[in-house]
mmCIF file of C-alpha atoms in Angstrom:
data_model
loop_
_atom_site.group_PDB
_atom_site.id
_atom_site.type_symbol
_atom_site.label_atom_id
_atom_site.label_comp_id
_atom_site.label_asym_id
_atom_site.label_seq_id
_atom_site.Cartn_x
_atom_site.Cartn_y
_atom_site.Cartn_z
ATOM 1 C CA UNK Z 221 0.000 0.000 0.000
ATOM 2 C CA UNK Z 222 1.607 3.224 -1.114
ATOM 3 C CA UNK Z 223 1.301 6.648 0.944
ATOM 4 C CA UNK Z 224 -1.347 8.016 -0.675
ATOM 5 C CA UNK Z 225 -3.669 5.109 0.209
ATOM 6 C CA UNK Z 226 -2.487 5.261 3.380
ATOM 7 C CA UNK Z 227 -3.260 8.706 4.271
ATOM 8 C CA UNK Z 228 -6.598 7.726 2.537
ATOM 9 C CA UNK Z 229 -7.458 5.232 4.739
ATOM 10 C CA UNK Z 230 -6.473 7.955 8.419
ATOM 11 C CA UNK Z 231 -8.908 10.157 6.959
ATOM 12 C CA UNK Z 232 -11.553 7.347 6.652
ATOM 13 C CA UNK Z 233 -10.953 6.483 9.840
ATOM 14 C CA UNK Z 234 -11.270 10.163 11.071
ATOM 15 C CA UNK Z 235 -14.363 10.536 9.528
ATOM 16 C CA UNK Z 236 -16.174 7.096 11.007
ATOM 17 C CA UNK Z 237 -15.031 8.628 14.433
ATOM 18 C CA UNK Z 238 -16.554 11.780 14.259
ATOM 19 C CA UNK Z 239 -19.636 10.629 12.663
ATOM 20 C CA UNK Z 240 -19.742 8.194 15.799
ATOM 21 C CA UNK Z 241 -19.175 11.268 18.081
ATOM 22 C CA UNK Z 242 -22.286 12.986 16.782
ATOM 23 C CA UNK Z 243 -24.585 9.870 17.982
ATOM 24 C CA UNK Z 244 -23.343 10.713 21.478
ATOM 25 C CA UNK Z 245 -24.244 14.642 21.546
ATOM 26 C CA UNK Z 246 -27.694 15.995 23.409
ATOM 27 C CA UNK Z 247 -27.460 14.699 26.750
ATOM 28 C CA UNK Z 248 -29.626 16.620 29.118
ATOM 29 C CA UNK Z 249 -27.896 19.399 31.195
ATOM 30 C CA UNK Z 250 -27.095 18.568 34.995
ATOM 31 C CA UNK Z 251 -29.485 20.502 37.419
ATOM 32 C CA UNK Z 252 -26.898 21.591 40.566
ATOM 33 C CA UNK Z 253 -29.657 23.115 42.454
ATOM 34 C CA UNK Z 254 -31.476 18.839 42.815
ATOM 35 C CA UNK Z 255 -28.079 17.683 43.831
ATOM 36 C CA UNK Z 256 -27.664 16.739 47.489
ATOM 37 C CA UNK Z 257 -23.561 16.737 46.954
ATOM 38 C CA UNK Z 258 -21.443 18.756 44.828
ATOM 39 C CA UNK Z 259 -18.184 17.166 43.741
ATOM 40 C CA UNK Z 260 -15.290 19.766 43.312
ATOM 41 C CA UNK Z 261 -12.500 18.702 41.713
ATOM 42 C CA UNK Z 262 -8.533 20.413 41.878
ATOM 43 C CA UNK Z 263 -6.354 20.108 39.665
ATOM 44 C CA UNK Z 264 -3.384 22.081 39.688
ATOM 45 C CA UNK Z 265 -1.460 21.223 36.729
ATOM 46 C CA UNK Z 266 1.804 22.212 36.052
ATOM 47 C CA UNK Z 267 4.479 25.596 36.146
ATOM 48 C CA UNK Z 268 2.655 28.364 37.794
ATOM 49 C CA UNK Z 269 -0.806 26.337 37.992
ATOM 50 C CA UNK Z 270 1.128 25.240 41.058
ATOM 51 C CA UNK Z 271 1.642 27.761 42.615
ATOM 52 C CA UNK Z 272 -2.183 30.341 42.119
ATOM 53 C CA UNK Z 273 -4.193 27.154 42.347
ATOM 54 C CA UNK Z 274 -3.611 26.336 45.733
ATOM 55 C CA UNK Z 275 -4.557 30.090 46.443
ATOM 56 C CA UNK Z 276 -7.828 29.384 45.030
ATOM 57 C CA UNK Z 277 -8.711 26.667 47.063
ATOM 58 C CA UNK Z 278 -8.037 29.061 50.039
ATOM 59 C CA UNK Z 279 -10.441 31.798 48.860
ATOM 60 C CA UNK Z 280 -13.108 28.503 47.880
ATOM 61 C CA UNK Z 281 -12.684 26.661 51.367
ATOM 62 C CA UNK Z 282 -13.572 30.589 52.888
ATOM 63 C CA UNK Z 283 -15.922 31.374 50.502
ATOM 64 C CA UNK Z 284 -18.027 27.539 51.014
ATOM 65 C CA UNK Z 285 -17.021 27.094 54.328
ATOM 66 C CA UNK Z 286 -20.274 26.158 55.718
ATOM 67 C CA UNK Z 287 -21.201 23.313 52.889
ATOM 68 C CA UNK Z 288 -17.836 21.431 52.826
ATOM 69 C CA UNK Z 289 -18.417 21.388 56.959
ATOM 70 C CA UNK Z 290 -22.366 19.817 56.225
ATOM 71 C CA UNK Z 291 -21.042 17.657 53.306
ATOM 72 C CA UNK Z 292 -23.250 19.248 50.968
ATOM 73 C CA UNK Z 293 -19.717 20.559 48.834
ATOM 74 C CA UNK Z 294 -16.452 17.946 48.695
ATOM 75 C CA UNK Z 295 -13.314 18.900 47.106
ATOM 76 C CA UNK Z 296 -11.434 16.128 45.611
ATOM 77 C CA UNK Z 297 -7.410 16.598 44.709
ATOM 78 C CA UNK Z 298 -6.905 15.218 41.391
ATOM 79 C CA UNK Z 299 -2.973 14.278 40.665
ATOM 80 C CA UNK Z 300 -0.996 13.032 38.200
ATOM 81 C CA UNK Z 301 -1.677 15.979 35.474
ATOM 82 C CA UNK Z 302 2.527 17.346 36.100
ATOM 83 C CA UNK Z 303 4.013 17.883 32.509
ATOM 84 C CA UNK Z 304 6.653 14.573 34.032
ATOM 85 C CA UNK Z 305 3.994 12.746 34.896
ATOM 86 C CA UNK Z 306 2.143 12.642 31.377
ATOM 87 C CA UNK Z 307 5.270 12.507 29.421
ATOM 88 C CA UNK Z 308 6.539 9.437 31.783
ATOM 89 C CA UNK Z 309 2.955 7.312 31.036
ATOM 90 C CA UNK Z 310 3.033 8.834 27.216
ATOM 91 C CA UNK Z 311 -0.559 10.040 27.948
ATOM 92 C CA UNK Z 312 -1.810 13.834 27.511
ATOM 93 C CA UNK Z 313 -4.321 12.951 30.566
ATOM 94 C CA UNK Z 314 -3.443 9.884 32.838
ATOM 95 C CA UNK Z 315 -6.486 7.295 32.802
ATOM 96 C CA UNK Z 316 -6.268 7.144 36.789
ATOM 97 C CA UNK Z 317 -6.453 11.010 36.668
ATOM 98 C CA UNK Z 318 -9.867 11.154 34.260
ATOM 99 C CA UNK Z 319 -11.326 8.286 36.367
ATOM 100 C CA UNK Z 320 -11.133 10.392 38.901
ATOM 101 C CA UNK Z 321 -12.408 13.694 36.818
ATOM 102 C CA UNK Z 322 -15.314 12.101 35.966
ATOM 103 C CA UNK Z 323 -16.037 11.072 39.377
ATOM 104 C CA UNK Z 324 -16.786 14.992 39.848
ATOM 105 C CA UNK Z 325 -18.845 17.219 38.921
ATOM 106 C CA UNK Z 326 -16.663 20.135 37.690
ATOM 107 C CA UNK Z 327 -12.745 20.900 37.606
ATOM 108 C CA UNK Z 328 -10.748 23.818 38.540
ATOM 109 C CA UNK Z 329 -8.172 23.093 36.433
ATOM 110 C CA UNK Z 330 -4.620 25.047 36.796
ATOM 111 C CA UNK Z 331 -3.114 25.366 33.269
ATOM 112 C CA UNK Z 332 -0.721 22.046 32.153
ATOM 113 C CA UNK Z 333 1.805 21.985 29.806
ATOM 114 C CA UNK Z 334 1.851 21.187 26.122
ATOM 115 C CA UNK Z 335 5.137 19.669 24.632
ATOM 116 C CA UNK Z 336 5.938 21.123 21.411
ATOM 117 C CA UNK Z 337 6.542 19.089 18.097
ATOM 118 C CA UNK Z 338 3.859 16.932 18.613
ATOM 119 C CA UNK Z 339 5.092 14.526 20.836
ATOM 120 C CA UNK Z 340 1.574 14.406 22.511
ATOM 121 C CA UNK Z 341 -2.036 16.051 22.264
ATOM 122 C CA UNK Z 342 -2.598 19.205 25.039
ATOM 123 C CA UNK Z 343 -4.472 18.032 27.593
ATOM 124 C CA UNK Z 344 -7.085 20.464 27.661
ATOM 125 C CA UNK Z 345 -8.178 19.244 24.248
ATOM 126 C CA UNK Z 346 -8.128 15.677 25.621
ATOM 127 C CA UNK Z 347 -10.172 16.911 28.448
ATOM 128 C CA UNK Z 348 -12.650 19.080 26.242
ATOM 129 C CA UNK Z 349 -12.797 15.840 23.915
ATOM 130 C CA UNK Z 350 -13.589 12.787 26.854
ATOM 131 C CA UNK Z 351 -15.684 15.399 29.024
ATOM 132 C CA UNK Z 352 -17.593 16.935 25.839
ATOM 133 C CA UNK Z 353 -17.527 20.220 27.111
ATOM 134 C CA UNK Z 354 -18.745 21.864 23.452
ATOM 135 C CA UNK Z 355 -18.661 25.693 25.286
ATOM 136 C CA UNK Z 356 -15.541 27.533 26.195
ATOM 137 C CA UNK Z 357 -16.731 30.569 27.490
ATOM 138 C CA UNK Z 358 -14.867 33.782 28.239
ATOM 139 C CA UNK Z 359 -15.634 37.059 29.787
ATOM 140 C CA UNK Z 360 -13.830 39.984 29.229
ATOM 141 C CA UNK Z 361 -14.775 43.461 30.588
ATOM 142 C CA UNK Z 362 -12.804 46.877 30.456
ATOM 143 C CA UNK Z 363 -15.448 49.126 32.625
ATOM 144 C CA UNK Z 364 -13.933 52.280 31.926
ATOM 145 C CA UNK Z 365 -14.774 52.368 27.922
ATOM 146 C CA UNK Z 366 -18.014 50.325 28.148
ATOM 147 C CA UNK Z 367 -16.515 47.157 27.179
ATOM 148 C CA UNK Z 368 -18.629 43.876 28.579
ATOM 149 C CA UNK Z 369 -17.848 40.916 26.287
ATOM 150 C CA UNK Z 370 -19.043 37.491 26.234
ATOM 151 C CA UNK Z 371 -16.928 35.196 23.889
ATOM 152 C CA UNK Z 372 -19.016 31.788 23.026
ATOM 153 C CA UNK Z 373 -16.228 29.621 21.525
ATOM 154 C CA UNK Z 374 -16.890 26.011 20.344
ATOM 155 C CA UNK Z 375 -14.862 23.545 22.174
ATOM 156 C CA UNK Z 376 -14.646 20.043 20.920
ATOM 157 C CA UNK Z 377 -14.718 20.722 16.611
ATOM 158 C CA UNK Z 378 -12.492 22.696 14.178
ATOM 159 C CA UNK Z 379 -8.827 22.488 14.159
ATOM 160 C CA UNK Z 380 -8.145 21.431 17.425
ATOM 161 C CA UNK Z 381 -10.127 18.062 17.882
ATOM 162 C CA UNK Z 382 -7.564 16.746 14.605
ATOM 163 C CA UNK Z 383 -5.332 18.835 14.688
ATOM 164 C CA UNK Z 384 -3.029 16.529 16.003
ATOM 165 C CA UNK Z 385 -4.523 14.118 13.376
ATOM 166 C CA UNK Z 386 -3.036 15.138 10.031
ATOM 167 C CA UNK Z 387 -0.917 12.916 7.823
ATOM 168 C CA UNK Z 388 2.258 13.904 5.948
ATOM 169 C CA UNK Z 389 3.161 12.884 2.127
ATOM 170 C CA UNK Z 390 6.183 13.389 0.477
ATOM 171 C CA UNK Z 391 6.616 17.224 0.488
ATOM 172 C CA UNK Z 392 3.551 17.945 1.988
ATOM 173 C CA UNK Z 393 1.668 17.652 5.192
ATOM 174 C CA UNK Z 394 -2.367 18.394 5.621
ATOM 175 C CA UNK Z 395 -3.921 18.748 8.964
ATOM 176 C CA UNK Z 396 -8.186 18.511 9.138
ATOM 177 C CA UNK Z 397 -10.897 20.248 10.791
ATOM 178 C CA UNK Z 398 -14.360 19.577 11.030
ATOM 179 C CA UNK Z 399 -17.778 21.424 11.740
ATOM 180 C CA UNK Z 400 -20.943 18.982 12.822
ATOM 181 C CA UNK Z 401 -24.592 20.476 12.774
ATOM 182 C CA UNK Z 402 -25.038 19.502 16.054
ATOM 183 C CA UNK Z 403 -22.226 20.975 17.461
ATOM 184 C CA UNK Z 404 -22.863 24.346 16.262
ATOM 185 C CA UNK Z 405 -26.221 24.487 16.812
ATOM 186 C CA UNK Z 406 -25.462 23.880 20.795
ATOM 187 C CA UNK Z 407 -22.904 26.344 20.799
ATOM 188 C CA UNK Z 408 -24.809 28.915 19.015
ATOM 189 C CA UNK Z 409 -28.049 28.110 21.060
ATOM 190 C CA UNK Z 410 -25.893 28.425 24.254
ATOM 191 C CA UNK Z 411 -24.334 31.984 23.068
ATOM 192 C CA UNK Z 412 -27.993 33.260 22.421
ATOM 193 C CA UNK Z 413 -29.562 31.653 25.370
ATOM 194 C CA UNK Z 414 -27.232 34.022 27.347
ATOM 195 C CA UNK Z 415 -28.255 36.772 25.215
ATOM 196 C CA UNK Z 416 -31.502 36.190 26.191
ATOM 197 C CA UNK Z 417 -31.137 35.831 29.709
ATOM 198 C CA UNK Z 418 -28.673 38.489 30.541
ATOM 199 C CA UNK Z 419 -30.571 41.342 28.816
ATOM 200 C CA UNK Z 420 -28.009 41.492 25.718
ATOM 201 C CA UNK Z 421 -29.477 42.864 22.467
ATOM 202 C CA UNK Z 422 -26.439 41.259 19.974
ATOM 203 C CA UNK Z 423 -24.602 38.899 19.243
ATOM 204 C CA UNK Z 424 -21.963 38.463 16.684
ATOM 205 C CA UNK Z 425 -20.744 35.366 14.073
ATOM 206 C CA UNK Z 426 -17.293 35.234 13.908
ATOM 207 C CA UNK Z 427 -15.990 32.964 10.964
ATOM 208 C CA UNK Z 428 -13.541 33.126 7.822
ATOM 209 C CA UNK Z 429 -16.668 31.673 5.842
ATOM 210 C CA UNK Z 430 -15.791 33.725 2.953
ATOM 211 C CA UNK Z 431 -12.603 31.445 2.618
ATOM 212 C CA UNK Z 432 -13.184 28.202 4.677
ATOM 213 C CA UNK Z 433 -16.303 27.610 2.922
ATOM 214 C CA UNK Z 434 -17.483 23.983 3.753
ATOM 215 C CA UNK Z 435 -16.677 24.519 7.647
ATOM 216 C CA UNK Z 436 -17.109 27.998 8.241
ATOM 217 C CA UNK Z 437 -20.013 28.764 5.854
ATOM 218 C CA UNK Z 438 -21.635 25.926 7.711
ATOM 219 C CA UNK Z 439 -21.237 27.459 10.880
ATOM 220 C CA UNK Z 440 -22.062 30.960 10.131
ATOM 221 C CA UNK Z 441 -25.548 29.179 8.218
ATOM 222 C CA UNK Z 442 -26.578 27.453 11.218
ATOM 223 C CA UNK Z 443 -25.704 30.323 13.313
ATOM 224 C CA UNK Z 444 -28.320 32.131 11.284
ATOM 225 C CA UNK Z 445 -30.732 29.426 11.812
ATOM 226 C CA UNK Z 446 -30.875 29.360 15.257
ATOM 227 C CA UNK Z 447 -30.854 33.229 15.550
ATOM 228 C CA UNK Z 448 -34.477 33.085 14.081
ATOM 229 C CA UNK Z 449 -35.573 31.852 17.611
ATOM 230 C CA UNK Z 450 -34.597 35.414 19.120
ATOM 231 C CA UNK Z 451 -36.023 37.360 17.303
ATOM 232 C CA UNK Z 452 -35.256 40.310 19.955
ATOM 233 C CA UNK Z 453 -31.569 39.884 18.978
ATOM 234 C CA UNK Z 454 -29.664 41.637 16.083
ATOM 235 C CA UNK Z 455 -27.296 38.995 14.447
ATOM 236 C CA UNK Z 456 -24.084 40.284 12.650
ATOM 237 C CA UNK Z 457 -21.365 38.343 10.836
ATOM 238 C CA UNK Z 458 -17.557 39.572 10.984
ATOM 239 C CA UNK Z 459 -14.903 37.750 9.840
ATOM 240 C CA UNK Z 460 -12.098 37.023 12.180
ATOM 241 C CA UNK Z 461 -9.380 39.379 10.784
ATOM 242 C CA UNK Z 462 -12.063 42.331 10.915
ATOM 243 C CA UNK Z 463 -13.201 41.369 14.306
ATOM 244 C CA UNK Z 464 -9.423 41.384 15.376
ATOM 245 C CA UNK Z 465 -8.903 44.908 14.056
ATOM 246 C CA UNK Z 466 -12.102 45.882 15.501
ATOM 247 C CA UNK Z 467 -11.186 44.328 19.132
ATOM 248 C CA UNK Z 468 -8.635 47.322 19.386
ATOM 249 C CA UNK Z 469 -11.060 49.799 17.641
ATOM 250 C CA UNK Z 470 -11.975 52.108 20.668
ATOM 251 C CA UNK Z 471 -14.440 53.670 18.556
ATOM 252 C CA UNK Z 472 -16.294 50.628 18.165
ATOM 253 C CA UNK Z 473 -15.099 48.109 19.724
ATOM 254 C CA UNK Z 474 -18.021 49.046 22.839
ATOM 255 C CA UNK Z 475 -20.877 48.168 20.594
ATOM 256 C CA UNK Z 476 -20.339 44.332 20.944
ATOM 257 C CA UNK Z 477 -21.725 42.342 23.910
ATOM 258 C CA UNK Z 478 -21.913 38.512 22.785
ATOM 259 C CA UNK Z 479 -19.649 37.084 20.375
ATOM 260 C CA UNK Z 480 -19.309 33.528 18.981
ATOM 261 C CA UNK Z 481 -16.927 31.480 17.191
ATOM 262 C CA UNK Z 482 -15.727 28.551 16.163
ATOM 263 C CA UNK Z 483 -12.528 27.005 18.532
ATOM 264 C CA UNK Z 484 -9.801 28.043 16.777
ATOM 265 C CA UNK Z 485 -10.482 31.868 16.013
ATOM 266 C CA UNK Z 486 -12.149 31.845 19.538
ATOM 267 C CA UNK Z 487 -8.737 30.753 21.072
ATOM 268 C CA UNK Z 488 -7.026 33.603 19.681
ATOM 269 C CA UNK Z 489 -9.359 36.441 19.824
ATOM 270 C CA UNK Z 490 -9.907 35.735 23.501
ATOM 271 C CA UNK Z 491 -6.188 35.767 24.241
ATOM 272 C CA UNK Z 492 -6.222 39.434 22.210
ATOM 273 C CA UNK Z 493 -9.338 40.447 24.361
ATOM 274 C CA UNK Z 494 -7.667 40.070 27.805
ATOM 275 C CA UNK Z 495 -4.511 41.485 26.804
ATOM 276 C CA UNK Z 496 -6.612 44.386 26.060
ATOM 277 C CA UNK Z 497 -8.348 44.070 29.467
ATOM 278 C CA UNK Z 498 -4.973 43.701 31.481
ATOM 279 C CA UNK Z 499 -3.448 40.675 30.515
ATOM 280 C CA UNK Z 500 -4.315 36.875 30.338
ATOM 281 C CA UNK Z 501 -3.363 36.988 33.733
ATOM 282 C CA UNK Z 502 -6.972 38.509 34.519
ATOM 283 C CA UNK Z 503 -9.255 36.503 32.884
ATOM 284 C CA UNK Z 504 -10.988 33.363 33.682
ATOM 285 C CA UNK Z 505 -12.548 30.983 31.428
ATOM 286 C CA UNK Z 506 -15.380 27.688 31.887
ATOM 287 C CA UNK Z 507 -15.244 24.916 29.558
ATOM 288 C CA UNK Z 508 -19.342 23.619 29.752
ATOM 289 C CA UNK Z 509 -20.846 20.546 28.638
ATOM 290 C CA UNK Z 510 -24.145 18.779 29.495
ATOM 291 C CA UNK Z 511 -22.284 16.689 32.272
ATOM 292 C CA UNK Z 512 -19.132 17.803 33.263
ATOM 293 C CA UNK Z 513 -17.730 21.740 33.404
ATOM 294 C CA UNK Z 514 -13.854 22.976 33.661
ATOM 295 C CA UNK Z 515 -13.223 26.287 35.133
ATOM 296 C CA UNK Z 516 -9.468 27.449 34.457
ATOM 297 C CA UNK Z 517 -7.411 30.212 33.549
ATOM 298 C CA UNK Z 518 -7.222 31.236 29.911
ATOM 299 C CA UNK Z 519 -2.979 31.447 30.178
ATOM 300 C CA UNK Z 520 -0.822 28.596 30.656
ATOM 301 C CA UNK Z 521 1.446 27.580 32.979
ATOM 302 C CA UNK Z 522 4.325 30.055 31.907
ATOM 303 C CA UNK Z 523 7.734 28.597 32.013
ATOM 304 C CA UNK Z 524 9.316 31.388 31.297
ATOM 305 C CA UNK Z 525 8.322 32.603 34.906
ATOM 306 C CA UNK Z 526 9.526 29.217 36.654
ATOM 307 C CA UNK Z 527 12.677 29.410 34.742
ATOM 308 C CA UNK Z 528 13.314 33.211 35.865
ATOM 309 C CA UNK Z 529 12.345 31.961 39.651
ATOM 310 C CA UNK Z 530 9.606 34.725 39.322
ATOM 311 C CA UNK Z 531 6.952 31.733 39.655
ATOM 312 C CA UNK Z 532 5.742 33.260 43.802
ATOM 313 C CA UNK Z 533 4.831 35.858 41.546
ATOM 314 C CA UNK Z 534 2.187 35.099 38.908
ATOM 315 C CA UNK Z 535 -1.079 36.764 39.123
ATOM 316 C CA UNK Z 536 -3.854 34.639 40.541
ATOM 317 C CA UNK Z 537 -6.898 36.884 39.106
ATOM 318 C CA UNK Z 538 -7.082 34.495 36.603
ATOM 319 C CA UNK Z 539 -8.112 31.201 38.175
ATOM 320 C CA UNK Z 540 -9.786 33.507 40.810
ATOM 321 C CA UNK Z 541 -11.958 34.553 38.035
ATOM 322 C CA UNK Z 542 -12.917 31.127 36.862
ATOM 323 C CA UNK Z 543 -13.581 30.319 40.069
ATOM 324 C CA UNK Z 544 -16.107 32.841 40.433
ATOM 325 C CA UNK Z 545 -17.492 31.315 37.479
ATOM 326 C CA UNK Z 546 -17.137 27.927 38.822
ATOM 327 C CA UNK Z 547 -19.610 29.225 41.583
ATOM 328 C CA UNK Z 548 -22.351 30.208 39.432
ATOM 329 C CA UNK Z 549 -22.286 27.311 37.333
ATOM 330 C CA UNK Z 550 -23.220 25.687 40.403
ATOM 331 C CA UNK Z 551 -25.581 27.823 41.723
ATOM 332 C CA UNK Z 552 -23.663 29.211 44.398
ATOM 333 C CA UNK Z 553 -24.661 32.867 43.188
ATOM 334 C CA UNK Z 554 -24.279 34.913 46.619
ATOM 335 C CA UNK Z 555 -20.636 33.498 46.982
ATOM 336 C CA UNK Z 556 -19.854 34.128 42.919
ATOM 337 C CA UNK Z 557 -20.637 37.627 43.616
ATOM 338 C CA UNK Z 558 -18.981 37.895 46.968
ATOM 339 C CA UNK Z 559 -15.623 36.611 45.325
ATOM 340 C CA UNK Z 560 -16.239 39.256 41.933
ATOM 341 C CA UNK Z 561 -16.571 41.945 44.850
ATOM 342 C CA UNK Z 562 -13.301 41.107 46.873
ATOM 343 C CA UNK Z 563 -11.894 40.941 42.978
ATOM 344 C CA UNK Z 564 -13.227 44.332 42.036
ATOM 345 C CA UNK Z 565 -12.150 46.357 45.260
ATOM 346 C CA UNK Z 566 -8.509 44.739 45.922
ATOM 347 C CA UNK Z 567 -6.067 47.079 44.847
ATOM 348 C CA UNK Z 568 -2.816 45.201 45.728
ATOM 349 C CA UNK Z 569 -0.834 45.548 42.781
ATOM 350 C CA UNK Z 570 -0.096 41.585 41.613
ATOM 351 C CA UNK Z 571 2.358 42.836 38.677
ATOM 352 C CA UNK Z 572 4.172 39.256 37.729
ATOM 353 C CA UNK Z 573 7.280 40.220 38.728
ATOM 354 C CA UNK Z 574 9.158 41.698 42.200
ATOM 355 C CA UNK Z 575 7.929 44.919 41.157
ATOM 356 C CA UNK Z 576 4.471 43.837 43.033
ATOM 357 C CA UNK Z 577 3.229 41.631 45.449
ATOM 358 C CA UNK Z 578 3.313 37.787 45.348
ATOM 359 C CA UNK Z 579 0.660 35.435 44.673
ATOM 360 C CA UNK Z 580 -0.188 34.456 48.402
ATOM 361 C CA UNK Z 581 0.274 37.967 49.431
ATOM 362 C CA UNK Z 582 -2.517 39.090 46.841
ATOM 363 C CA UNK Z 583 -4.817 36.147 47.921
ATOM 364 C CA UNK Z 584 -4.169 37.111 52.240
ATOM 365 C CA UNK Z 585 -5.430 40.758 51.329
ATOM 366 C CA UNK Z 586 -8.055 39.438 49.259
ATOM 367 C CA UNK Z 587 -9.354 37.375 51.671
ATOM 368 C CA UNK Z 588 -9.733 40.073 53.870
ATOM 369 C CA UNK Z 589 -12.578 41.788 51.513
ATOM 370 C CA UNK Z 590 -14.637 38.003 51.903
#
């Protein structure tokens, strides 16, 4: 069998799995509020992940006090996701590690480590992939020029669930991505549903339709089709370079509320939107499915900062602010907004480097405002 063939046959394959994947998708969504016990699971990860997780189980245990005393919240420490760890077992997330991930019912995830060159898949796609968590969703605000942005990014299609799947030829190599109905529809029905609910009047398709025609154009269609359900909401379509450019518009860049995307354009758009609120290092981010949910920072674990030994100082806003999200996912509102208080009125600078404060020193004052 000669190359060709062979590739032939990986994409087959490709293809049988993902149609198999879209018999799986519609599960009903968990109701936290009928649950007698909420599972929390921590996982720190890797580089800094090690270092601002552990202050956000302080601010949680403060914050939930009372339930993990009555039983009625657990946390559960989930090991074995250390960049050594994986790379010793060859596997981007240990099996013993999701056994016990999907013995809870959400993650606050510190970020982990992806090797480059391919020597194995990131584990947050791995995670995205086994937990089906189809919504990464990311909230940026910059208060002082009327920014409030909600980024809906699809989570388990596109580039990054084969991305790692690709298959070289002599002087070539193609990678694949794929778009299901299914998938967009929830992802687009989630994005308007919190339109809808939180009193936003837009939201925005963000594709490259006009070039990725098959994919894209079938994600900006179905957008459309499940925008004729709100009929209260003006739709727009931008394509991702012009949404980039207008991002850093301050001229315009105020007029959008709810965005959504598919994963790959989401991933770096959101990255460009909390630069532009302060840094990654301030914004949070929830990866939601029907089951499970992950709540993590939207940075990674920055080894850069280990290597300098400037490590005591990352910024913990970021998994601070998924937590807060974490909380409202679960329907622990009053101590979501407590924590987004604390977050909004602590003024100890948390800089990244010996310039401000350290990571524990920024949690102690925080704490303080609880």
């Amino acid at each position: 069998m000669n190359e060709l063939e062979l590739a032939c046959g990986s994409f087959r394959t490709l293809l049988e799995e993902q149609l198999q994947r879209i018999e799986h998708m519609g599960q009903p969504a968990v109701d936290y509020t009928a649950k007698e016990r909420v599972t929390i699971g921590i996982a720190q990860g890797d580089g800094i992940g090690t270092i601002i997780v552990p202050q956000a189980v302080r601010v949680l245990e403060a914050l939930l006090r009372d339930e993990i005393q009555a039983g009625t919240v657990a946390l559960l420490e989930i090991p074995g996701l250390t960049i050594e760890n994986r790379l010793a077992l060859g596997q981007s997330v240990p099996e013993e590690s999701l056994r016990a991930i999907k013995s809870c019912d959400v993650l606050l995830k510190g970020p982990t480590t992806t090797p480059m060159g391919g020597k194995m898949e990131s584990a947050n796609v791995t995670l995205r992939r086994e937990l089906d968590l189809y919504a990464n969703v990311r909230p940026v605000t910059i208060p002082e020029e009327g920014v409030d942005w909600m980024f809906y990014r699809e989570n388990t299609e596109g580039e990054y669930v084969l991305g790692s799947r690709g298959v070289t030829l002599p002087g070539m190599a193609v990678d694949f991505k794929v778009t299901t109905d299914l998938g967009t529809r929830r992802i687009a029905k989630a994005a308007f549903d919190y339109a809808r609910n939180n009193g936003k009047n837009r939201v925005s398709i963000v594709t490259k339709a006009n070039i990725m025609k098959k994919t894209d154009g079938k994600f900006a269609q179905i957008c459309r089709e499940v925008a004729q359900d709100y009929p209260e909401i003006t739709v727009d379509d931008y394509y991702v370079d012009i949404m980039a450019a207008n991002l850093v518009n301050p001229a315009i860049r105020s007029q959008f509320q709810v965005l959504v995307m598919p994963n790959l354009y989401g991933d770096i758009l959101t990255d460009e939107a909390a630069q532009l609120q302060g840094g990654v290092g301030t914004a949070g981010s929830a990866n939601i499915g029907s089951r499970y949910a992950m709540f993590e920072a939207i940075h990674g674990s920055a080894p850069r900062m280990i290597e300098e030994g400037l490590g005591d100082y990352a910024n913990p806003q970021s998994i601070l602010k998924a937590l807060a999200m974490l909380l409202r996912h679960i329907c622990r509102t009053a101590a979501a907004e407590k924590l987004e208080g604390a977050l909004a009125a602590c003024t100890v600078p948390v800089t990244g480097d010996t310039s401000g404060v350290t990571c524990r020193e920024y949690t102690d004052a925080l704490l303080t405002l609880l």
